[in-house]
JSON list of C-alpha atoms in Angstrom, two decimals:
[
{"chain": "A", "resi": 29, "resn": "MET", "atom": "CA", "xyz": [27.99, -0.44, 39.55]},
{"chain": "A", "resi": 30, "resn": "SER", "atom": "CA", "xyz": [26.33, 2.14, 37.30]},
{"chain": "A", "resi": 31, "resn": "ARG", "atom": "CA", "xyz": [23.03, 1.37, 35.62]},
{"chain": "A", "resi": 32, "resn": "LEU", "atom": "CA", "xyz": [23.08, 0.49, 31.96]},
{"chain": "A", "resi": 33, "resn": "HIS", "atom": "CA", "xyz": [21.88, 3.27, 29.67]},
{"chain": "A", "resi": 34, "resn": "THR", "atom": "CA", "xyz": [18.65, 2.36, 27.90]},
{"chain": "A", "resi": 35, "resn": "GLU", "atom": "CA", "xyz": [18.47, 3.57, 24.30]},
{"chain": "A", "resi": 36, "resn": "ASN", "atom": "CA", "xyz": [15.27, 4.22, 22.41]},
{"chain": "A", "resi": 37, "resn": "HIS", "atom": "CA", "xyz": [15.78, 3.63, 18.72]},
{"chain": "A", "resi": 38, "resn": "LEU", "atom": "CA", "xyz": [13.48, 5.03, 16.05]},
{"chain": "A", "resi": 39, "resn": "VAL", "atom": "CA", "xyz": [13.37, 1.74, 14.12]},
{"chain": "A", "resi": 40, "resn": "SER", "atom": "CA", "xyz": [10.69, 0.50, 16.52]},
{"chain": "A", "resi": 41, "resn": "ARG", "atom": "CA", "xyz": [8.36, 3.16, 15.11]},
{"chain": "A", "resi": 42, "resn": "ILE", "atom": "CA", "xyz": [8.74, 2.20, 11.47]},
{"chain": "A", "resi": 43, "resn": "GLY", "atom": "CA", "xyz": [5.64, -0.02, 11.21]},
{"chain": "A", "resi": 44, "resn": "TRP", "atom": "CA", "xyz": [3.02, 2.26, 12.75]},
{"chain": "A", "resi": 45, "resn": "LEU", "atom": "CA", "xyz": [4.68, 5.44, 11.53]},
{"chain": "A", "resi": 46, "resn": "ARG", "atom": "CA", "xyz": [4.61, 4.31, 7.92]},
{"chain": "A", "resi": 47, "resn": "ALA", "atom": "CA", "xyz": [0.94, 3.33, 8.07]},
{"chain": "A", "resi": 48, "resn": "ALA", "atom": "CA", "xyz": [-0.11, 6.50, 9.92]},
{"chain": "A", "resi": 49, "resn": "VAL", "atom": "CA", "xyz": [1.76, 8.96, 7.71]},
{"chain": "A", "resi": 50, "resn": "LEU", "atom": "CA", "xyz": [0.80, 7.21, 4.48]},
{"chain": "A", "resi": 51, "resn": "GLY", "atom": "CA", "xyz": [-2.86, 6.96, 5.51]},
{"chain": "A", "resi": 52, "resn": "ALA", "atom": "CA", "xyz": [-3.21, 10.56, 6.67]},
{"chain": "A", "resi": 53, "resn": "ASN", "atom": "CA", "xyz": [-1.34, 11.88, 3.66]},
{"chain": "A", "resi": 54, "resn": "ASP", "atom": "CA", "xyz": [-3.60, 9.95, 1.28]},
{"chain": "A", "resi": 55, "resn": "GLY", "atom": "CA", "xyz": [-6.65, 11.09, 3.21]},
{"chain": "A", "resi": 56, "resn": "ILE", "atom": "CA", "xyz": [-5.76, 14.76, 2.81]},
{"chain": "A", "resi": 57, "resn": "VAL", "atom": "CA", "xyz": [-4.56, 14.59, -0.78]},
{"chain": "A", "resi": 58, "resn": "SER", "atom": "CA", "xyz": [-7.28, 12.38, -2.25]},
{"chain": "A", "resi": 59, "resn": "THR", "atom": "CA", "xyz": [-10.19, 14.00, -0.41]},
{"chain": "A", "resi": 60, "resn": "ALA", "atom": "CA", "xyz": [-8.98, 17.56, -0.97]},
{"chain": "A", "resi": 61, "resn": "SER", "atom": "CA", "xyz": [-8.35, 16.81, -4.65]},
{"chain": "A", "resi": 62, "resn": "LEU", "atom": "CA", "xyz": [-11.81, 15.27, -5.01]},
{"chain": "A", "resi": 63, "resn": "ILE", "atom": "CA", "xyz": [-13.44, 18.24, -3.28]},
{"chain": "A", "resi": 64, "resn": "ILE", "atom": "CA", "xyz": [-11.53, 20.75, -5.40]},
{"chain": "A", "resi": 65, "resn": "GLY", "atom": "CA", "xyz": [-12.27, 18.89, -8.63]},
{"chain": "A", "resi": 66, "resn": "VAL", "atom": "CA", "xyz": [-16.01, 18.73, -7.91]},
{"chain": "A", "resi": 67, "resn": "ALA", "atom": "CA", "xyz": [-16.14, 22.33, -6.67]},
{"chain": "A", "resi": 68, "resn": "ALA", "atom": "CA", "xyz": [-14.27, 23.54, -9.75]},
{"chain": "A", "resi": 69, "resn": "ALA", "atom": "CA", "xyz": [-17.03, 22.01, -11.88]},
{"chain": "A", "resi": 70, "resn": "ASP", "atom": "CA", "xyz": [-19.51, 24.51, -10.30]},
{"chain": "A", "resi": 71, "resn": "ALA", "atom": "CA", "xyz": [-21.16, 21.90, -8.07]},
{"chain": "A", "resi": 72, "resn": "THR", "atom": "CA", "xyz": [-23.20, 22.99, -5.05]},
{"chain": "A", "resi": 73, "resn": "THR", "atom": "CA", "xyz": [-21.75, 22.83, -1.55]},
{"chain": "A", "resi": 74, "resn": "THR", "atom": "CA", "xyz": [-24.03, 19.90, -0.77]},
{"chain": "A", "resi": 75, "resn": "ASN", "atom": "CA", "xyz": [-22.76, 17.96, -3.77]},
{"chain": "A", "resi": 76, "resn": "VAL", "atom": "CA", "xyz": [-19.18, 18.74, -2.79]},
{"chain": "A", "resi": 77, "resn": "LEU", "atom": "CA", "xyz": [-19.80, 17.45, 0.73]},
{"chain": "A", "resi": 78, "resn": "VAL", "atom": "CA", "xyz": [-21.45, 14.27, -0.55]},
{"chain": "A", "resi": 79, "resn": "ALA", "atom": "CA", "xyz": [-18.52, 13.63, -2.87]},
{"chain": "A", "resi": 80, "resn": "GLY", "atom": "CA", "xyz": [-16.05, 14.30, -0.05]},
{"chain": "A", "resi": 81, "resn": "VAL", "atom": "CA", "xyz": [-17.78, 11.97, 2.42]},
{"chain": "A", "resi": 82, "resn": "ALA", "atom": "CA", "xyz": [-18.04, 9.26, -0.23]},
{"chain": "A", "resi": 83, "resn": "GLY", "atom": "CA", "xyz": [-14.34, 9.69, -0.93]},
{"chain": "A", "resi": 84, "resn": "LEU", "atom": "CA", "xyz": [-13.55, 9.41, 2.78]},
{"chain": "A", "resi": 85, "resn": "VAL", "atom": "CA", "xyz": [-15.48, 6.14, 3.20]},
{"chain": "A", "resi": 86, "resn": "ALA", "atom": "CA", "xyz": [-14.23, 4.58, -0.02]},
{"chain": "A", "resi": 87, "resn": "GLY", "atom": "CA", "xyz": [-10.67, 5.66, 0.62]},
{"chain": "A", "resi": 88, "resn": "ALA", "atom": "CA", "xyz": [-10.59, 4.40, 4.21]},
{"chain": "A", "resi": 89, "resn": "MET", "atom": "CA", "xyz": [-11.93, 1.01, 3.15]},
{"chain": "A", "resi": 90, "resn": "SER", "atom": "CA", "xyz": [-9.49, 0.85, 0.25]},
{"chain": "A", "resi": 91, "resn": "MET", "atom": "CA", "xyz": [-6.56, 1.69, 2.50]},
{"chain": "A", "resi": 92, "resn": "ALA", "atom": "CA", "xyz": [-7.62, -0.89, 5.08]},
{"chain": "A", "resi": 93, "resn": "ALA", "atom": "CA", "xyz": [-8.14, -3.63, 2.49]},
{"chain": "A", "resi": 94, "resn": "GLY", "atom": "CA", "xyz": [-4.90, -2.88, 0.66]},
{"chain": "A", "resi": 95, "resn": "GLU", "atom": "CA", "xyz": [-2.85, -2.77, 3.84]},
{"chain": "A", "resi": 96, "resn": "TYR", "atom": "CA", "xyz": [-4.45, -5.94, 5.16]},
{"chain": "A", "resi": 97, "resn": "VAL", "atom": "CA", "xyz": [-3.78, -7.88, 1.96]},
{"chain": "A", "resi": 98, "resn": "SER", "atom": "CA", "xyz": [-0.21, -6.59, 1.71]},
{"chain": "A", "resi": 99, "resn": "VAL", "atom": "CA", "xyz": [0.74, -7.26, 5.32]},
{"chain": "A", "resi": 100, "resn": "SER", "atom": "CA", "xyz": [-1.10, -10.61, 5.30]},
{"chain": "A", "resi": 101, "resn": "SER", "atom": "CA", "xyz": [1.09, -11.70, 2.40]},
{"chain": "A", "resi": 102, "resn": "GLN", "atom": "CA", "xyz": [4.13, -10.72, 4.43]},
{"chain": "A", "resi": 103, "resn": "ALA", "atom": "CA", "xyz": [2.77, -12.61, 7.45]},
{"chain": "A", "resi": 104, "resn": "ASP", "atom": "CA", "xyz": [2.15, -15.73, 5.33]},
{"chain": "A", "resi": 105, "resn": "THR", "atom": "CA", "xyz": [5.71, -15.61, 4.04]},
{"chain": "A", "resi": 106, "resn": "GLU", "atom": "CA", "xyz": [7.08, -15.23, 7.57]},
{"chain": "A", "resi": 107, "resn": "LYS", "atom": "CA", "xyz": [5.00, -18.18, 8.81]},
{"chain": "A", "resi": 108, "resn": "ALA", "atom": "CA", "xyz": [6.20, -20.35, 5.94]},
{"chain": "A", "resi": 109, "resn": "ASP", "atom": "CA", "xyz": [9.84, -19.41, 6.58]},
{"chain": "A", "resi": 110, "resn": "LEU", "atom": "CA", "xyz": [9.49, -20.11, 10.31]},
{"chain": "A", "resi": 111, "resn": "ALA", "atom": "CA", "xyz": [7.83, -23.48, 9.66]},
{"chain": "A", "resi": 112, "resn": "ARG", "atom": "CA", "xyz": [10.66, -24.47, 7.32]},
{"chain": "A", "resi": 113, "resn": "GLU", "atom": "CA", "xyz": [13.25, -23.29, 9.83]},
{"chain": "A", "resi": 114, "resn": "ARG", "atom": "CA", "xyz": [11.55, -25.22, 12.65]},
{"chain": "A", "resi": 115, "resn": "LYS", "atom": "CA", "xyz": [11.68, -28.39, 10.55]},
{"chain": "A", "resi": 116, "resn": "GLU", "atom": "CA", "xyz": [15.34, -27.89, 9.68]},
{"chain": "A", "resi": 117, "resn": "LEU", "atom": "CA", "xyz": [16.19, -27.36, 13.36]},
{"chain": "A", "resi": 118, "resn": "ALA", "atom": "CA", "xyz": [14.54, -30.67, 14.17]},
{"chain": "A", "resi": 119, "resn": "THR", "atom": "CA", "xyz": [16.14, -32.66, 11.33]},
{"chain": "A", "resi": 120, "resn": "GLN", "atom": "CA", "xyz": [19.51, -30.89, 10.84]},
{"chain": "A", "resi": 121, "resn": "PRO", "atom": "CA", "xyz": [20.50, -29.31, 14.15]},
{"chain": "A", "resi": 122, "resn": "GLU", "atom": "CA", "xyz": [24.25, -29.41, 13.49]},
{"chain": "A", "resi": 123, "resn": "PHE", "atom": "CA", "xyz": [23.89, -27.81, 10.07]},
{"chain": "A", "resi": 124, "resn": "GLU", "atom": "CA", "xyz": [21.72, -25.07, 11.57]},
{"chain": "A", "resi": 125, "resn": "ARG", "atom": "CA", "xyz": [24.29, -24.56, 14.34]},
{"chain": "A", "resi": 126, "resn": "GLN", "atom": "CA", "xyz": [27.06, -24.11, 11.80]},
{"chain": "A", "resi": 127, "resn": "GLU", "atom": "CA", "xyz": [24.85, -21.88, 9.68]},
{"chain": "A", "resi": 128, "resn": "LEU", "atom": "CA", "xyz": [24.11, -19.57, 12.61]},
{"chain": "A", "resi": 129, "resn": "ALA", "atom": "CA", "xyz": [27.77, -19.47, 13.64]},
{"chain": "A", "resi": 130, "resn": "GLN", "atom": "CA", "xyz": [28.77, -18.58, 10.07]},
{"chain": "A", "resi": 131, "resn": "ILE", "atom": "CA", "xyz": [26.45, -15.57, 10.19]},
{"chain": "A", "resi": 132, "resn": "TYR", "atom": "CA", "xyz": [28.37, -14.27, 13.21]},
{"chain": "A", "resi": 133, "resn": "ILE", "atom": "CA", "xyz": [31.70, -15.07, 11.59]},
{"chain": "A", "resi": 134, "resn": "ASP", "atom": "CA", "xyz": [30.68, -13.06, 8.53]},
{"chain": "A", "resi": 135, "resn": "ARG", "atom": "CA", "xyz": [29.95, -10.16, 10.88]},
{"chain": "A", "resi": 136, "resn": "GLY", "atom": "CA", "xyz": [33.48, -10.30, 12.26]},
{"chain": "A", "resi": 137, "resn": "VAL", "atom": "CA", "xyz": [33.22, -12.68, 15.23]},
{"chain": "A", "resi": 138, "resn": "GLU", "atom": "CA", "xyz": [36.10, -15.12, 15.78]},
{"chain": "A", "resi": 139, "resn": "PRO", "atom": "CA", "xyz": [35.03, -18.66, 14.65]},
{"chain": "A", "resi": 140, "resn": "ARG", "atom": "CA", "xyz": [35.40, -20.33, 18.02]},
{"chain": "A", "resi": 141, "resn": "LEU", "atom": "CA", "xyz": [33.48, -17.57, 19.79]},
{"chain": "A", "resi": 142, "resn": "ALA", "atom": "CA", "xyz": [30.85, -17.59, 17.03]},
{"chain": "A", "resi": 143, "resn": "LEU", "atom": "CA", "xyz": [30.16, -21.27, 17.73]},
{"chain": "A", "resi": 144, "resn": "GLN", "atom": "CA", "xyz": [29.86, -20.56, 21.45]},
{"chain": "A", "resi": 145, "resn": "VAL", "atom": "CA", "xyz": [27.41, -17.73, 20.78]},
{"chain": "A", "resi": 146, "resn": "ALA", "atom": "CA", "xyz": [25.38, -19.96, 18.46]},
{"chain": "A", "resi": 147, "resn": "ASP", "atom": "CA", "xyz": [25.28, -22.71, 21.07]},
{"chain": "A", "resi": 148, "resn": "GLN", "atom": "CA", "xyz": [24.12, -20.40, 23.84]},
{"chain": "A", "resi": 149, "resn": "LEU", "atom": "CA", "xyz": [21.47, -18.70, 21.73]},
{"chain": "A", "resi": 150, "resn": "MET", "atom": "CA", "xyz": [20.14, -22.00, 20.38]},
{"chain": "A", "resi": 151, "resn": "ALA", "atom": "CA", "xyz": [20.04, -23.47, 23.87]},
{"chain": "A", "resi": 152, "resn": "LYS", "atom": "CA", "xyz": [17.73, -20.67, 24.98]},
{"chain": "A", "resi": 153, "resn": "ASP", "atom": "CA", "xyz": [15.60, -20.19, 21.83]},
{"chain": "A", "resi": 154, "resn": "ALA", "atom": "CA", "xyz": [16.88, -21.84, 18.68]},
{"chain": "A", "resi": 155, "resn": "LEU", "atom": "CA", "xyz": [14.00, -20.78, 16.44]},
{"chain": "A", "resi": 156, "resn": "GLY", "atom": "CA", "xyz": [14.10, -17.20, 17.75]},
{"chain": "A", "resi": 157, "resn": "ALA", "atom": "CA", "xyz": [17.83, -16.95, 17.11]},
{"chain": "A", "resi": 158, "resn": "HIS", "atom": "CA", "xyz": [17.51, -18.19, 13.53]},
{"chain": "A", "resi": 159, "resn": "ALA", "atom": "CA", "xyz": [14.40, -16.09, 12.89]},
{"chain": "A", "resi": 160, "resn": "ARG", "atom": "CA", "xyz": [16.19, -12.95, 13.99]},
{"chain": "A", "resi": 161, "resn": "ASP", "atom": "CA", "xyz": [19.69, -13.47, 12.59]},
{"chain": "A", "resi": 162, "resn": "GLU", "atom": "CA", "xyz": [19.05, -15.69, 9.56]},
{"chain": "A", "resi": 163, "resn": "LEU", "atom": "CA", "xyz": [15.58, -14.62, 8.40]},
{"chain": "A", "resi": 164, "resn": "GLY", "atom": "CA", "xyz": [15.52, -11.05, 9.70]},
{"chain": "A", "resi": 165, "resn": "ILE", "atom": "CA", "xyz": [12.23, -11.54, 11.56]},
{"chain": "A", "resi": 166, "resn": "SER", "atom": "CA", "xyz": [11.90, -9.90, 14.96]},
{"chain": "A", "resi": 167, "resn": "GLU", "atom": "CA", "xyz": [9.22, -8.57, 17.29]},
{"chain": "A", "resi": 168, "resn": "VAL", "atom": "CA", "xyz": [9.72, -5.08, 15.88]},
{"chain": "A", "resi": 169, "resn": "THR", "atom": "CA", "xyz": [9.36, -6.03, 12.21]},
{"chain": "A", "resi": 170, "resn": "ALA", "atom": "CA", "xyz": [6.81, -8.85, 12.50]},
{"chain": "A", "resi": 171, "resn": "ALA", "atom": "CA", "xyz": [3.75, -8.41, 10.27]},
{"chain": "A", "resi": 172, "resn": "ARG", "atom": "CA", "xyz": [0.45, -7.52, 11.99]},
{"chain": "A", "resi": 173, "resn": "PRO", "atom": "CA", "xyz": [-2.25, -7.36, 9.27]},
{"chain": "A", "resi": 174, "resn": "ILE", "atom": "CA", "xyz": [-5.26, -6.32, 11.36]},
{"chain": "A", "resi": 175, "resn": "LEU", "atom": "CA", "xyz": [-3.36, -3.63, 13.25]},
{"chain": "A", "resi": 176, "resn": "ALA", "atom": "CA", "xyz": [-1.92, -2.27, 10.01]},
{"chain": "A", "resi": 177, "resn": "ALA", "atom": "CA", "xyz": [-5.36, -2.21, 8.35]},
{"chain": "A", "resi": 178, "resn": "LEU", "atom": "CA", "xyz": [-7.03, -0.42, 11.26]},
{"chain": "A", "resi": 179, "resn": "ALA", "atom": "CA", "xyz": [-4.20, 2.09, 11.55]},
{"chain": "A", "resi": 180, "resn": "SER", "atom": "CA", "xyz": [-4.33, 2.89, 7.83]},
{"chain": "A", "resi": 181, "resn": "ALA", "atom": "CA", "xyz": [-8.12, 3.31, 7.79]},
{"chain": "A", "resi": 182, "resn": "ALA", "atom": "CA", "xyz": [-8.08, 5.50, 10.91]},
{"chain": "A", "resi": 183, "resn": "ALA", "atom": "CA", "xyz": [-5.21, 7.64, 9.65]},
{"chain": "A", "resi": 184, "resn": "PHE", "atom": "CA", "xyz": [-6.88, 8.08, 6.25]},
{"chain": "A", "resi": 185, "resn": "SER", "atom": "CA", "xyz": [-10.15, 9.11, 7.90]},
{"chain": "A", "resi": 186, "resn": "ILE", "atom": "CA", "xyz": [-8.41, 11.65, 10.13]},
{"chain": "A", "resi": 187, "resn": "GLY", "atom": "CA", "xyz": [-6.63, 13.13, 7.14]},
{"chain": "A", "resi": 188, "resn": "ALA", "atom": "CA", "xyz": [-9.82, 13.22, 5.03]},
{"chain": "A", "resi": 189, "resn": "VAL", "atom": "CA", "xyz": [-11.83, 14.99, 7.74]},
{"chain": "A", "resi": 190, "resn": "MET", "atom": "CA", "xyz": [-9.51, 18.01, 7.55]},
{"chain": "A", "resi": 191, "resn": "PRO", "atom": "CA", "xyz": [-10.41, 19.22, 4.02]},
{"chain": "A", "resi": 192, "resn": "LEU", "atom": "CA", "xyz": [-14.05, 18.22, 4.62]},
{"chain": "A", "resi": 193, "resn": "ALA", "atom": "CA", "xyz": [-14.16, 20.53, 7.63]},
{"chain": "A", "resi": 194, "resn": "MET", "atom": "CA", "xyz": [-12.92, 23.37, 5.43]},
{"chain": "A", "resi": 195, "resn": "VAL", "atom": "CA", "xyz": [-15.93, 22.90, 3.13]},
{"chain": "A", "resi": 196, "resn": "LEU", "atom": "CA", "xyz": [-18.25, 23.53, 6.08]},
{"chain": "A", "resi": 197, "resn": "ILE", "atom": "CA", "xyz": [-16.62, 26.78, 7.14]},
{"chain": "A", "resi": 198, "resn": "SER", "atom": "CA", "xyz": [-15.65, 28.33, 3.81]},
{"chain": "A", "resi": 199, "resn": "PRO", "atom": "CA", "xyz": [-17.97, 30.49, 1.66]},
{"chain": "A", "resi": 200, "resn": "PRO", "atom": "CA", "xyz": [-18.95, 28.80, -1.64]},
{"chain": "A", "resi": 201, "resn": "SER", "atom": "CA", "xyz": [-17.21, 31.48, -3.70]},
{"chain": "A", "resi": 202, "resn": "ARG", "atom": "CA", "xyz": [-13.87, 30.79, -2.00]},
{"chain": "A", "resi": 203, "resn": "LEU", "atom": "CA", "xyz": [-14.24, 27.08, -1.36]},
{"chain": "A", "resi": 204, "resn": "VAL", "atom": "CA", "xyz": [-11.52, 25.97, -3.78]},
{"chain": "A", "resi": 205, "resn": "ALA", "atom": "CA", "xyz": [-9.00, 28.47, -2.46]},
{"chain": "A", "resi": 206, "resn": "VAL", "atom": "CA", "xyz": [-9.73, 27.77, 1.21]},
{"chain": "A", "resi": 207, "resn": "VAL", "atom": "CA", "xyz": [-9.60, 23.98, 0.83]},
{"chain": "A", "resi": 208, "resn": "SER", "atom": "CA", "xyz": [-6.42, 24.18, -1.25]},
{"chain": "A", "resi": 209, "resn": "ILE", "atom": "CA", "xyz": [-4.49, 26.44, 1.13]},
{"chain": "A", "resi": 210, "resn": "ALA", "atom": "CA", "xyz": [-5.70, 24.66, 4.26]},
{"chain": "A", "resi": 211, "resn": "SER", "atom": "CA", "xyz": [-4.90, 21.22, 2.82]},
{"chain": "A", "resi": 212, "resn": "LEU", "atom": "CA", "xyz": [-1.39, 22.28, 1.86]},
{"chain": "A", "resi": 213, "resn": "LEU", "atom": "CA", "xyz": [-0.86, 23.54, 5.40]},
{"chain": "A", "resi": 214, "resn": "PHE", "atom": "CA", "xyz": [-2.18, 20.24, 6.78]},
{"chain": "A", "resi": 215, "resn": "LEU", "atom": "CA", "xyz": [0.21, 18.34, 4.51]},
{"chain": "A", "resi": 216, "resn": "ALA", "atom": "CA", "xyz": [3.14, 20.49, 5.58]},
{"chain": "A", "resi": 217, "resn": "VAL", "atom": "CA", "xyz": [2.38, 19.86, 9.26]},
{"chain": "A", "resi": 218, "resn": "LEU", "atom": "CA", "xyz": [1.94, 16.14, 8.61]},
{"chain": "A", "resi": 219, "resn": "GLY", "atom": "CA", "xyz": [5.25, 15.96, 6.78]},
{"chain": "A", "resi": 220, "resn": "ALA", "atom": "CA", "xyz": [7.02, 17.75, 9.61]},
{"chain": "A", "resi": 221, "resn": "ILE", "atom": "CA", "xyz": [5.46, 15.53, 12.29]},
{"chain": "A", "resi": 222, "resn": "GLY", "atom": "CA", "xyz": [6.28, 12.34, 10.38]},
{"chain": "A", "resi": 223, "resn": "ALA", "atom": "CA", "xyz": [9.86, 13.44, 9.78]},
{"chain": "A", "resi": 224, "resn": "ARG", "atom": "CA", "xyz": [10.34, 14.49, 13.40]},
{"chain": "A", "resi": 225, "resn": "ALA", "atom": "CA", "xyz": [8.96, 11.21, 14.72]},
{"chain": "A", "resi": 226, "resn": "GLY", "atom": "CA", "xyz": [11.10, 9.19, 12.34]},
{"chain": "A", "resi": 227, "resn": "GLY", "atom": "CA", "xyz": [14.26, 11.23, 12.80]},
{"chain": "A", "resi": 228, "resn": "ALA", "atom": "CA", "xyz": [14.34, 12.37, 9.15]},
{"chain": "A", "resi": 229, "resn": "ASN", "atom": "CA", "xyz": [15.02, 15.79, 7.64]},
{"chain": "A", "resi": 230, "resn": "VAL", "atom": "CA", "xyz": [11.96, 17.94, 8.46]},
{"chain": "A", "resi": 231, "resn": "TRP", "atom": "CA", "xyz": [12.30, 20.43, 5.60]},
{"chain": "A", "resi": 232, "resn": "LYS", "atom": "CA", "xyz": [12.83, 17.79, 2.96]},
{"chain": "A", "resi": 233, "resn": "ALA", "atom": "CA", "xyz": [9.83, 15.72, 4.11]},
{"chain": "A", "resi": 234, "resn": "THR", "atom": "CA", "xyz": [7.61, 18.81, 4.34]},
{"chain": "A", "resi": 235, "resn": "ALA", "atom": "CA", "xyz": [8.56, 20.01, 0.86]},
{"chain": "A", "resi": 236, "resn": "ARG", "atom": "CA", "xyz": [8.02, 16.54, -0.61]},
{"chain": "A", "resi": 237, "resn": "VAL", "atom": "CA", "xyz": [4.47, 15.99, 0.65]},
{"chain": "A", "resi": 238, "resn": "THR", "atom": "CA", "xyz": [3.45, 19.58, -0.06]},
{"chain": "A", "resi": 239, "resn": "PHE", "atom": "CA", "xyz": [4.69, 19.47, -3.64]},
{"chain": "A", "resi": 240, "resn": "TRP", "atom": "CA", "xyz": [2.87, 16.25, -4.54]},
{"chain": "A", "resi": 241, "resn": "GLY", "atom": "CA", "xyz": [-0.28, 17.41, -2.77]},
{"chain": "A", "resi": 242, "resn": "ALA", "atom": "CA", "xyz": [-0.27, 20.69, -4.68]},
{"chain": "A", "resi": 243, "resn": "LEU", "atom": "CA", "xyz": [0.26, 18.86, -7.97]},
{"chain": "A", "resi": 244, "resn": "ALA", "atom": "CA", "xyz": [-2.65, 16.47, -7.32]},
{"chain": "A", "resi": 245, "resn": "MET", "atom": "CA", "xyz": [-5.00, 19.31, -6.38]},
{"chain": "A", "resi": 246, "resn": "ALA", "atom": "CA", "xyz": [-3.97, 21.39, -9.39]},
{"chain": "A", "resi": 247, "resn": "LEU", "atom": "CA", "xyz": [-4.64, 18.51, -11.78]},
{"chain": "A", "resi": 248, "resn": "THR", "atom": "CA", "xyz": [-8.09, 17.73, -10.36]},
{"chain": "A", "resi": 249, "resn": "ALA", "atom": "CA", "xyz": [-8.99, 21.43, -10.29]},
{"chain": "A", "resi": 250, "resn": "GLY", "atom": "CA", "xyz": [-8.12, 21.65, -13.98]},
{"chain": "A", "resi": 251, "resn": "ILE", "atom": "CA", "xyz": [-10.18, 18.58, -14.82]},
{"chain": "A", "resi": 252, "resn": "GLY", "atom": "CA", "xyz": [-13.13, 19.86, -12.79]},
{"chain": "A", "resi": 253, "resn": "ALA", "atom": "CA", "xyz": [-13.00, 23.27, -14.44]},
{"chain": "A", "resi": 254, "resn": "MET", "atom": "CA", "xyz": [-12.82, 21.67, -17.88]},
{"chain": "A", "resi": 255, "resn": "PHE", "atom": "CA", "xyz": [-15.89, 19.51, -17.31]},
{"chain": "A", "resi": 256, "resn": "GLY", "atom": "CA", "xyz": [-17.71, 22.36, -15.62]},
{"chain": "A", "resi": 257, "resn": "THR", "atom": "CA", "xyz": [-17.11, 24.52, -18.66]},
{"chain": "A", "resi": 258, "resn": "THR", "atom": "CA", "xyz": [-18.10, 21.89, -21.21]},
{"chain": "A", "resi": 259, "resn": "GLY", "atom": "CA", "xyz": [-21.02, 20.50, -19.20]}
]
């Protein structure tokens, strides 16, 4: 008998991939834009660095807090749904059996077989079967607030360090140009990596993140130059 082929599906990466790509992208765009805006206002390299580091810390904390609150709300909703489902399984087992079977019938399973499947799944793990097939909650999609917060903060920090490093190695007269070009390259690489890991179109993802990054940096550069001129 031949061994069953094990498939690795990309859906299992959705949670961490989303947090990592979003965090790193925000880290590059927001920090690079802040650096460019301050530098365009004729600030010293020291002031640009201070602004960039402050943006890194504030941004990482904001990402962590926002992700934690968002995913915690999802986790609270999942817990409430599971508690309600657990109660219904205890008080209305036959109704829940029929409800689960109907889900399989709606997917194309023959009614008699659907009832047998429901019986077997409920005999092993009734709550797990209803959580997965009725509520759409599984091990892959379950909310993990702390993990999501840490991943977002770490990814943001990694992204923010990239344009900050460019400030240290670029001459003051070319700081804006060096940070802009390097940050766009970082964004392009990030977009390609995220698309490749998620199985999406590489060119489309790369163009998307690069365009919005360039727009953000152009706007802040214009604002910085305006205030530097009028100041």
